[in-house]
Coordinates of C-alpha atoms and ligand atoms in Angstrom, one line a residue:
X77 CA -52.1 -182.2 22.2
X78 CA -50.0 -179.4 20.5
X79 CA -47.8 -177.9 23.5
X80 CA -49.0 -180.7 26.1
X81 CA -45.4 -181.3 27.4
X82 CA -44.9 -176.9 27.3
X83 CA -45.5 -175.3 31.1
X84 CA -48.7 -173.3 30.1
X85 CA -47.3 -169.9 31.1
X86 CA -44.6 -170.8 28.5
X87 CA -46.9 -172.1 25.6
X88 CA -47.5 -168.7 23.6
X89 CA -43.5 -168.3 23.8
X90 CA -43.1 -171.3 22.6
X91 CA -45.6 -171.5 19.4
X92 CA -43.8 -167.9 18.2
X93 CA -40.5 -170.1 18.8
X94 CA -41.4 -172.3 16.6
X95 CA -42.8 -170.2 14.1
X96 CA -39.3 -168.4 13.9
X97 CA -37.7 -171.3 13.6
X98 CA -39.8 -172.4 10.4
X99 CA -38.8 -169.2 8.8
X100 CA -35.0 -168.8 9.6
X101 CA -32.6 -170.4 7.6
X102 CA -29.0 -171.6 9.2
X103 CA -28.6 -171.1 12.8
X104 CA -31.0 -171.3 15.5
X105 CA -28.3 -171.6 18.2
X106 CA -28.8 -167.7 18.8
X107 CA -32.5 -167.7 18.7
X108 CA -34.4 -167.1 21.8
X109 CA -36.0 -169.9 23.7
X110 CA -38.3 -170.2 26.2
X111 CA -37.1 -171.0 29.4
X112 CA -38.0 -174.5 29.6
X113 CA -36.1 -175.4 26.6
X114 CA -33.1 -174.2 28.0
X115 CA -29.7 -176.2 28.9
X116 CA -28.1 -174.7 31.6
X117 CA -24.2 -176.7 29.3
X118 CA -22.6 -174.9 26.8
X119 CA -22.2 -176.8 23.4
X120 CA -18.5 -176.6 23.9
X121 CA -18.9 -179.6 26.7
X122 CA -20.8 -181.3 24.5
X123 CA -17.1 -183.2 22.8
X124 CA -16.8 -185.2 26.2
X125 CA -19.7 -187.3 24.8
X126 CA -17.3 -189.0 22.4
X127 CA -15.2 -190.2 25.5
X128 CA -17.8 -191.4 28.1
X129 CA -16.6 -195.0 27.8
X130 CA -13.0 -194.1 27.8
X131 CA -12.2 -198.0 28.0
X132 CA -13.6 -197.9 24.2
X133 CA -11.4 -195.6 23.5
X134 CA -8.4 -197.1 25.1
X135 CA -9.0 -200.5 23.5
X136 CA -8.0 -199.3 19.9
X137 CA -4.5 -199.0 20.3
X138 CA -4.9 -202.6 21.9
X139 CA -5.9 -204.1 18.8
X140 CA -3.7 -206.7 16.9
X141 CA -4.7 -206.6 13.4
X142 CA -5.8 -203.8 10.9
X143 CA -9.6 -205.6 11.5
X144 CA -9.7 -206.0 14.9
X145 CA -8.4 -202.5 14.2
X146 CA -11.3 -201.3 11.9
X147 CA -13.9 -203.0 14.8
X148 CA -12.4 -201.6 17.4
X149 CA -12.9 -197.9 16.1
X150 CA -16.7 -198.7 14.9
X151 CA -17.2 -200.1 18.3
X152 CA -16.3 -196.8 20.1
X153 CA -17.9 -194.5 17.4
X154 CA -21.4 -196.7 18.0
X155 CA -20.8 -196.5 22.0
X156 CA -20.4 -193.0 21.8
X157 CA -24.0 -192.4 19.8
X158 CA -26.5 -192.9 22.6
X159 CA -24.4 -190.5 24.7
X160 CA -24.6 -187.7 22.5
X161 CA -28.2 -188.0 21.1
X162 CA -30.2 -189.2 23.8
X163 CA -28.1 -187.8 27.0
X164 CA -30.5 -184.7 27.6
X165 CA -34.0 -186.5 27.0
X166 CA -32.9 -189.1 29.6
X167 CA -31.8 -186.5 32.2
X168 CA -33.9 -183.4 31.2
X169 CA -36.5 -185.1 29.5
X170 CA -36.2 -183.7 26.2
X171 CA -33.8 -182.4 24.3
X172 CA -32.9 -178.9 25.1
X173 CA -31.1 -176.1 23.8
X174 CA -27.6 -175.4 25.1
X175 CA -26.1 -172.4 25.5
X176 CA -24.5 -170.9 22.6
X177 CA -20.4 -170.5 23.4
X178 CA -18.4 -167.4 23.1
X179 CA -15.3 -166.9 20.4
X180 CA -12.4 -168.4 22.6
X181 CA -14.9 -170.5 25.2
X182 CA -12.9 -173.2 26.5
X183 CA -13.4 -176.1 28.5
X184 CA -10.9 -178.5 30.0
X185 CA -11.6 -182.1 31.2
X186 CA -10.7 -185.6 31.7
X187 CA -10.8 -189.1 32.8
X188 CA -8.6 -190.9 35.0
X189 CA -6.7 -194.1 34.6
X190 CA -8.5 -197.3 35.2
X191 CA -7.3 -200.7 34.8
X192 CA -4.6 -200.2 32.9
X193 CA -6.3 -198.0 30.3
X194 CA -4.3 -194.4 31.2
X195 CA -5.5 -191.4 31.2
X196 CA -7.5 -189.2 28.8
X197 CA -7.8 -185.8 28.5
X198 CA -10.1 -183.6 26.7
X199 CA -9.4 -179.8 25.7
X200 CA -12.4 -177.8 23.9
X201 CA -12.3 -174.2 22.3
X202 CA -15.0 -172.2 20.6
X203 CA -13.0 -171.2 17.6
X204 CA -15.4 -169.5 15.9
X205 CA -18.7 -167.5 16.9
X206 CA -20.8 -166.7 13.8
X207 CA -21.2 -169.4 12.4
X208 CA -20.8 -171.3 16.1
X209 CA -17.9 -174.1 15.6
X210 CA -16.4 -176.1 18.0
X211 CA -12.9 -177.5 17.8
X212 CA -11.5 -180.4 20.3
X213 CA -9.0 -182.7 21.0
X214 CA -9.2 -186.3 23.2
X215 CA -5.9 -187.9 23.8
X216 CA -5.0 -191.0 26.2
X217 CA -1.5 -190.4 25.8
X218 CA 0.0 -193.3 27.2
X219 CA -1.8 -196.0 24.9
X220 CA -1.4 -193.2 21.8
X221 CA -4.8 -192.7 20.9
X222 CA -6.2 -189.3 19.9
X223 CA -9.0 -187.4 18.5
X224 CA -9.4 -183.6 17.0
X225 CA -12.3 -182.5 15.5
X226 CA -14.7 -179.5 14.9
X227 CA -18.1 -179.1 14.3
X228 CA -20.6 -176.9 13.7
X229 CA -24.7 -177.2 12.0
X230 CA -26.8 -176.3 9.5
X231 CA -30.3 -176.3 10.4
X232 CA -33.4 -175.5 8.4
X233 CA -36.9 -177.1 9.3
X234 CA -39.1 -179.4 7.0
X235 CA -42.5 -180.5 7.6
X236 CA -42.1 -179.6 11.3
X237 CA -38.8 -180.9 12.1
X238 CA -35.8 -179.6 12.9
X239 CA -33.4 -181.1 10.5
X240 CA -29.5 -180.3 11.5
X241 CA -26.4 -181.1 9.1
X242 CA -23.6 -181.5 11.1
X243 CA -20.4 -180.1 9.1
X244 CA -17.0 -181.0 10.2
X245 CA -14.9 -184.0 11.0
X246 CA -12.7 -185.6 13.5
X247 CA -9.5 -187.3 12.9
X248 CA -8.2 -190.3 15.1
X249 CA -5.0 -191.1 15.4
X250 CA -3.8 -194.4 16.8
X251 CA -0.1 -195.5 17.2
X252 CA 0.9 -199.0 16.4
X253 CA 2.8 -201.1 18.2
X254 CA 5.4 -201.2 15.5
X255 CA 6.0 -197.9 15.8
X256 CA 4.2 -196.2 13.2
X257 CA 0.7 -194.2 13.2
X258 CA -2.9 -195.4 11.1
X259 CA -5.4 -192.4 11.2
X260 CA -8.9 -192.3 10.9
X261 CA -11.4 -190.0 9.3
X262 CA -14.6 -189.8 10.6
X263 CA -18.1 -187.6 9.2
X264 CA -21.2 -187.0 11.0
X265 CA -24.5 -188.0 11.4
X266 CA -27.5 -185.8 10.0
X267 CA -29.8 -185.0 13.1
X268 CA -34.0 -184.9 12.7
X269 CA -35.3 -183.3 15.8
X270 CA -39.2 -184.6 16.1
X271 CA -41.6 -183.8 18.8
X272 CA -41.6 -180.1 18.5
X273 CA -45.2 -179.6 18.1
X274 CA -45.4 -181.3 22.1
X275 CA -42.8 -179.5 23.0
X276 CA -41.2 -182.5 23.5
X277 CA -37.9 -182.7 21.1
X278 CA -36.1 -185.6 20.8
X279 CA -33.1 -186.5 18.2
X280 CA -33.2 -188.9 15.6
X281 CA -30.2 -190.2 13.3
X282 CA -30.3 -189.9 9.2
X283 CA -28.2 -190.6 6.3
X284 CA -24.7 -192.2 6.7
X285 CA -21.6 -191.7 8.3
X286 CA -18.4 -192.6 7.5
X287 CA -15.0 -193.8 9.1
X288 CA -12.2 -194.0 6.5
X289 CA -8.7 -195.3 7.7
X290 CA -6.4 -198.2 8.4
X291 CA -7.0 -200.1 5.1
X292 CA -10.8 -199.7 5.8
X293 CA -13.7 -198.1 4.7
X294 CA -16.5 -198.2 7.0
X295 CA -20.2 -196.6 6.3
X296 CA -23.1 -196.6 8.9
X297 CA -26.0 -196.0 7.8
X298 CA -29.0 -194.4 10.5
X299 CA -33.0 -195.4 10.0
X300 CA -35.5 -194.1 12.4
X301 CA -38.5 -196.3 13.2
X302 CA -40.2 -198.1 10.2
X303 CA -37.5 -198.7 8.1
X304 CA -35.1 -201.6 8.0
X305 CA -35.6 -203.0 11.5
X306 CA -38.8 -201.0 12.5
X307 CA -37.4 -199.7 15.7
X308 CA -35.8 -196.1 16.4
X309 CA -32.2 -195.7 16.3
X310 CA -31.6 -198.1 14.0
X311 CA -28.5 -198.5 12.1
X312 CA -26.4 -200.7 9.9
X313 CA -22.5 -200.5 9.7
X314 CA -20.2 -202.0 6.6
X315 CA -16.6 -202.5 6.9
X316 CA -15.5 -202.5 3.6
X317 CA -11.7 -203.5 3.1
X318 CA -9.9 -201.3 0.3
X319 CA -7.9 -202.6 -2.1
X320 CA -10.0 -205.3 -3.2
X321 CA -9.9 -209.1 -2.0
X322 CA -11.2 -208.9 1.4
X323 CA -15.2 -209.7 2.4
X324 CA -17.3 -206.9 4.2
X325 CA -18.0 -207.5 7.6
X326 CA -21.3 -206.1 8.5
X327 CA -23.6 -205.1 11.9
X328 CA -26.4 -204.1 12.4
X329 CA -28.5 -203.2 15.8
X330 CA -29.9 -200.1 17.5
X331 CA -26.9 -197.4 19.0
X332 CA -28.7 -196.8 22.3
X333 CA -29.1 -200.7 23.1
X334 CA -27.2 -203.4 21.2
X335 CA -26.2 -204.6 18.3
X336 CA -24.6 -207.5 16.7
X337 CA -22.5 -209.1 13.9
X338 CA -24.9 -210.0 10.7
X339 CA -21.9 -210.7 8.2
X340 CA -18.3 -211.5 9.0
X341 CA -18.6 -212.4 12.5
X342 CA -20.5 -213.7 15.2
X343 CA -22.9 -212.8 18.2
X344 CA -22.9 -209.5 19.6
X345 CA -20.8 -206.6 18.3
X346 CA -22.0 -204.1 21.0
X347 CA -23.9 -203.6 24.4
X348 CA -23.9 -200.4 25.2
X349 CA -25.7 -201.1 29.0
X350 CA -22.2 -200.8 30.3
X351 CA -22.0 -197.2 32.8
X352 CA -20.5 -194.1 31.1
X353 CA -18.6 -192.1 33.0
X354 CA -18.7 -188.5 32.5
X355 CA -15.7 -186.1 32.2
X356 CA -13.9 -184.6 34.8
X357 CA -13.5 -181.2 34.7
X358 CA -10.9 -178.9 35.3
X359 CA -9.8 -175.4 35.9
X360 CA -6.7 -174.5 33.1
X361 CA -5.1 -171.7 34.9
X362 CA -1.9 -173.1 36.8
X363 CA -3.1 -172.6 39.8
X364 CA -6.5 -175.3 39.2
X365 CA -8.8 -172.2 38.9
X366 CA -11.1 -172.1 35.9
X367 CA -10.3 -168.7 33.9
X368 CA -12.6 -166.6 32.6
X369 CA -13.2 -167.9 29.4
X370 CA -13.7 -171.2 31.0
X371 CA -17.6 -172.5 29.9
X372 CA -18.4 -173.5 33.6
X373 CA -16.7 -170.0 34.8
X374 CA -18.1 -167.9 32.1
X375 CA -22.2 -169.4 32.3
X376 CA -21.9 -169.8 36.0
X377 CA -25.1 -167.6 37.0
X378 CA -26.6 -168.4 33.8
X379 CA -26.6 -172.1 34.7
X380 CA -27.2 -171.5 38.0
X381 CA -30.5 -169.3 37.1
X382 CA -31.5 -172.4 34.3
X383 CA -31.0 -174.8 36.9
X384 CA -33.2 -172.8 40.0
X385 CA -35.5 -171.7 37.9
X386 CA -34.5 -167.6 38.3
X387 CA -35.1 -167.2 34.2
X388 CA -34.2 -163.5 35.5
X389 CA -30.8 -163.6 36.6
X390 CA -30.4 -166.6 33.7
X391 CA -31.5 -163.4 30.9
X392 CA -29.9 -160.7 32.6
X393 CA -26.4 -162.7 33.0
X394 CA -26.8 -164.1 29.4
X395 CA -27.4 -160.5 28.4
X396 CA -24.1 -159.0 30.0
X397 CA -22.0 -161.8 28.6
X398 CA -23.2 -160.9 25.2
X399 CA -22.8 -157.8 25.6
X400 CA -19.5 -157.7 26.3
X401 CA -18.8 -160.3 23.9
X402 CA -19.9 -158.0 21.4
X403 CA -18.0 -154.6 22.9
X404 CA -15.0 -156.9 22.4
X405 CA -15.6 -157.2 18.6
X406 CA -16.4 -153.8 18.2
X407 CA -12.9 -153.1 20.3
X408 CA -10.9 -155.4 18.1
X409 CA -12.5 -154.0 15.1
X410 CA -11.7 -150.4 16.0
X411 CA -7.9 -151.3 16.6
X412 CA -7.5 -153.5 14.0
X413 CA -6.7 -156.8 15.8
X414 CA -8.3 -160.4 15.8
X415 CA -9.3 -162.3 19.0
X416 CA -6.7 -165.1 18.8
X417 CA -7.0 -168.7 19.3
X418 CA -5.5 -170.1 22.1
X419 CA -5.3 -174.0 21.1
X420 CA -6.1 -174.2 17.4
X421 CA -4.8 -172.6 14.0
X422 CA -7.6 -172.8 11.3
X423 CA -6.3 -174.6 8.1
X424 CA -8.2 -174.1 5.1
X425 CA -8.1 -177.7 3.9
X426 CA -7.1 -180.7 5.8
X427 CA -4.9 -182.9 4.1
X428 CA -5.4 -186.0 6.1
X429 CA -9.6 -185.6 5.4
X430 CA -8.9 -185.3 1.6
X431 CA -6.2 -187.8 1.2
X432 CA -8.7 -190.3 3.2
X433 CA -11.2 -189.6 1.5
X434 CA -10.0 -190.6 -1.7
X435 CA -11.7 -193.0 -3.4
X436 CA -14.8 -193.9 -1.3
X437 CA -18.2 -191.8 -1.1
X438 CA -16.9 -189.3 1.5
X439 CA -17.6 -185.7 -0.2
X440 CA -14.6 -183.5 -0.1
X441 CA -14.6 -181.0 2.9
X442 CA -15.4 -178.1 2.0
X443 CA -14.7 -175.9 5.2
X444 CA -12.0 -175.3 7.3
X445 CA -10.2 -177.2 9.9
X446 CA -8.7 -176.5 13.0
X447 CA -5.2 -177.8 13.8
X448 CA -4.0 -178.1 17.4
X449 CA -1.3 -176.6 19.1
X450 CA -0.4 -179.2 21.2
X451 CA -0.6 -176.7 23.8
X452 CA -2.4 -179.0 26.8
X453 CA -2.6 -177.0 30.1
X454 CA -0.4 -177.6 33.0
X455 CA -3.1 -178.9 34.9
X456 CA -3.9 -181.3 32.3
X457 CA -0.4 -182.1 31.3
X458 CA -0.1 -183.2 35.0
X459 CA -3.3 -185.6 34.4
X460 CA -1.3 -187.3 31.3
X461 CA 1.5 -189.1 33.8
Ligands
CLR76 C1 -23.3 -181.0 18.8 C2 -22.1 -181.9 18.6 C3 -22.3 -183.2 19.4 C4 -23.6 -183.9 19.1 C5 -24.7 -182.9 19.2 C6 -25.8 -183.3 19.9 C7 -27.0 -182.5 20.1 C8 -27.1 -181.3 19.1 C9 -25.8 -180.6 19.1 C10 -24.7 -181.6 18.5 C11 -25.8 -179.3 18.3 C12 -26.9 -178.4 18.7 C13 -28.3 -179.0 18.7 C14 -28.2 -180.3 19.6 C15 -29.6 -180.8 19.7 C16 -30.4 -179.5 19.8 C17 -29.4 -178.3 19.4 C18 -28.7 -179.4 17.3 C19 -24.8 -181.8 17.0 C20 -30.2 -177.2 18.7 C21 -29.3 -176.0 18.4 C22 -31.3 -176.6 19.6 C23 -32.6 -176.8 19.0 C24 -33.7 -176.3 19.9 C25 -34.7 -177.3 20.2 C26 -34.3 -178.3 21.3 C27 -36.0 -176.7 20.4 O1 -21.2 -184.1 19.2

């Protein structure tokens, strides 16, 4: 039944939701939601999905050869899928919509050594409001792996979906043990959200993605339930050496469960059973303390009314922060400054992006990217040792 998953008091809310949503074009992230669709985390936590099996992560720079390499890459980018599309349906039930980040919103994290692997840190900053994008970085320093990236969406709705285009890329560095550097480039999934007419929304992968790097090209492609293998979160990776010569190595399984080799290699490519472990977080003022502009400081009573339930100290707080979110424009505006970045300088074309994606199918970027400052935190400096 239309609504059946929707608390009933919440139902008439959330059919004139969805009718807005079928008529706005862009950017729903600053639409009002009902309350029961509401995320009490701020979209600029969402980067520590890409590190929740830090091991993953670690395990690139431990690779011998520019395949094992290649693998070693695709392996994290598939373990990292099934934490950031299906993390809020298994802990909320549904997909839900997070709070929408302030200009200059920053969040600091990380994840402490284990084994051997070292430690990673994360550093987030909203770096841009209207249109909302997100800029990060994820570095285990002591193996010499790292990851910046931005994103931001494009939504627009088609035959009651929510369909998002992700825009924005991330670049991954890895040093090598014979001194030099490979880098990665890598795009991003289109998202279909389904089950809106239940009130139920849940993610579902389309189109391709690609990594490009290291002497590889690699291309994932994403099928829902009924194509290739029937079931949902399907997807099919091809490592493609450049340059000619070489055979494609090729996997195929489902990113929330396993997968395994189907060209190139043997037996299974990826389990992803094994337990994430979710990011530490961590106040960036010297002292420890979370500043201001820190997500979990900033949303504190709006999370705190999400979570409880009080929807009015959630609206009220959500109101004051926009509020003087916008007073600070208006203040800038009048004396003719710009709210500065703290971590990241925008760059109108990324060089590393374009001269990767050179000859293979990846389109040229056609927005900005953020560069980082290499400004970590003391407190997060201190986690790198
Ligand atoms: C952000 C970047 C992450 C992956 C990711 C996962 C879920 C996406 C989110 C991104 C962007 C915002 C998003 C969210 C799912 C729902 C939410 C598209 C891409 C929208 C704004 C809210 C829709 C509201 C419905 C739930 C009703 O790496």
């Amino acid at each position: 039944q239309p609504g059946d998953a929707v608390p009933v008091a919440q139902r008439g809310s959330w059919s004139s939701f969805l009718k807005a949503i079928a008529s706005m074009s862009g950017d729903l992230s600053s639409m009002t939601a009902p309350p029961f669709i509401l995320s009490p985390v701020s979209l600029t936590e969402y980067p520590a999905y890409w590190c929740e099996r830090p091991e993953l992560f670690a395990q690139i720079a431990d690779a011998k050869t520019s395949e094992e390499r290649a693998l070693a890459v695709l392996r994290w980018f598939i373990s990292t899928l099934k934490g950031q599309y299906t993390t809020r349906n298994e802990s909320a039930g549904s997909e839900k919509k997070p709070l929408n980040p302030a200009l200059g919103e920053l969040f600091y994290g990380y994840w402490p050594d284990k084994d051997g692997r070292g430690q990673t840190t994360l550093l987030t900053e909203q770096v841009s409001h209207h249109p909302p994008i997100t800029a990060y970085v994820i570095e285990n320093e002591s193996k010499g792996v790292k990851l910046v990236g931005h994103n931001a969406q494009k939504t627009s709705f088609s035959t009651g979906s929510i369909i998002v285009k992700q825009i924005g890329h991330a670049v991954l560095t890895v040093k090598l043990p014979s001194g030099g550097e490979e880098k990665y480039v890598l795009t991003l999934p289109r998202l279909r959200i389904d089950g809106l007419w239940y009130g139920a929304p849940y993610i579902e992968l389309s189109e391709s993605t690609y990594i490009a790097g290291g002497g590889y090209v690699g291309v994932i492609d994403y099928k829902g339930k009924g194509y290739f293998s029937g079931k949902s979160h399907s997807f099919k990776a091809t490592l493609t050496p450049q340059g000619g010569g070489g055979k494609d190595i090729v996997v195929e399984g489902t990113w929330h469960q396993n997968s395994k080799f189907t060209s190139g290699g043997h037996g299974i490519f990826h389990d992803v059973s094994t337990p994430k472990e979710i990011v530490t977080a961590i106040g960036g003022e010297p002292s420890g303390e979370m500043g201001p502009m820190e997500t979990r400081k900033l949303w504190e009573l709006v999370a705190k009314g999400i979570r409880e339930g009080d929807f009015d100290l959630a609206s009220k707080e959500k109101t004051r922060i926009e509020n003087e979110m916008r007073q600070r424009r208006k203040d800038e505006t009048a004396s003719g400054t710009q709210w500065e970045l703290k971590h990241f300088k925008p760059l109108d074309v990324d060089p590393v992006y374009e001269k990767l994606a050179q000859n293979t199918k990846i389109a040229p970027s056609s927005e900005d990217t953020y560069v980082f400052r290499n400004n970590w935190p003391e407190t997060l400096q201190a986690k790198k040792k």
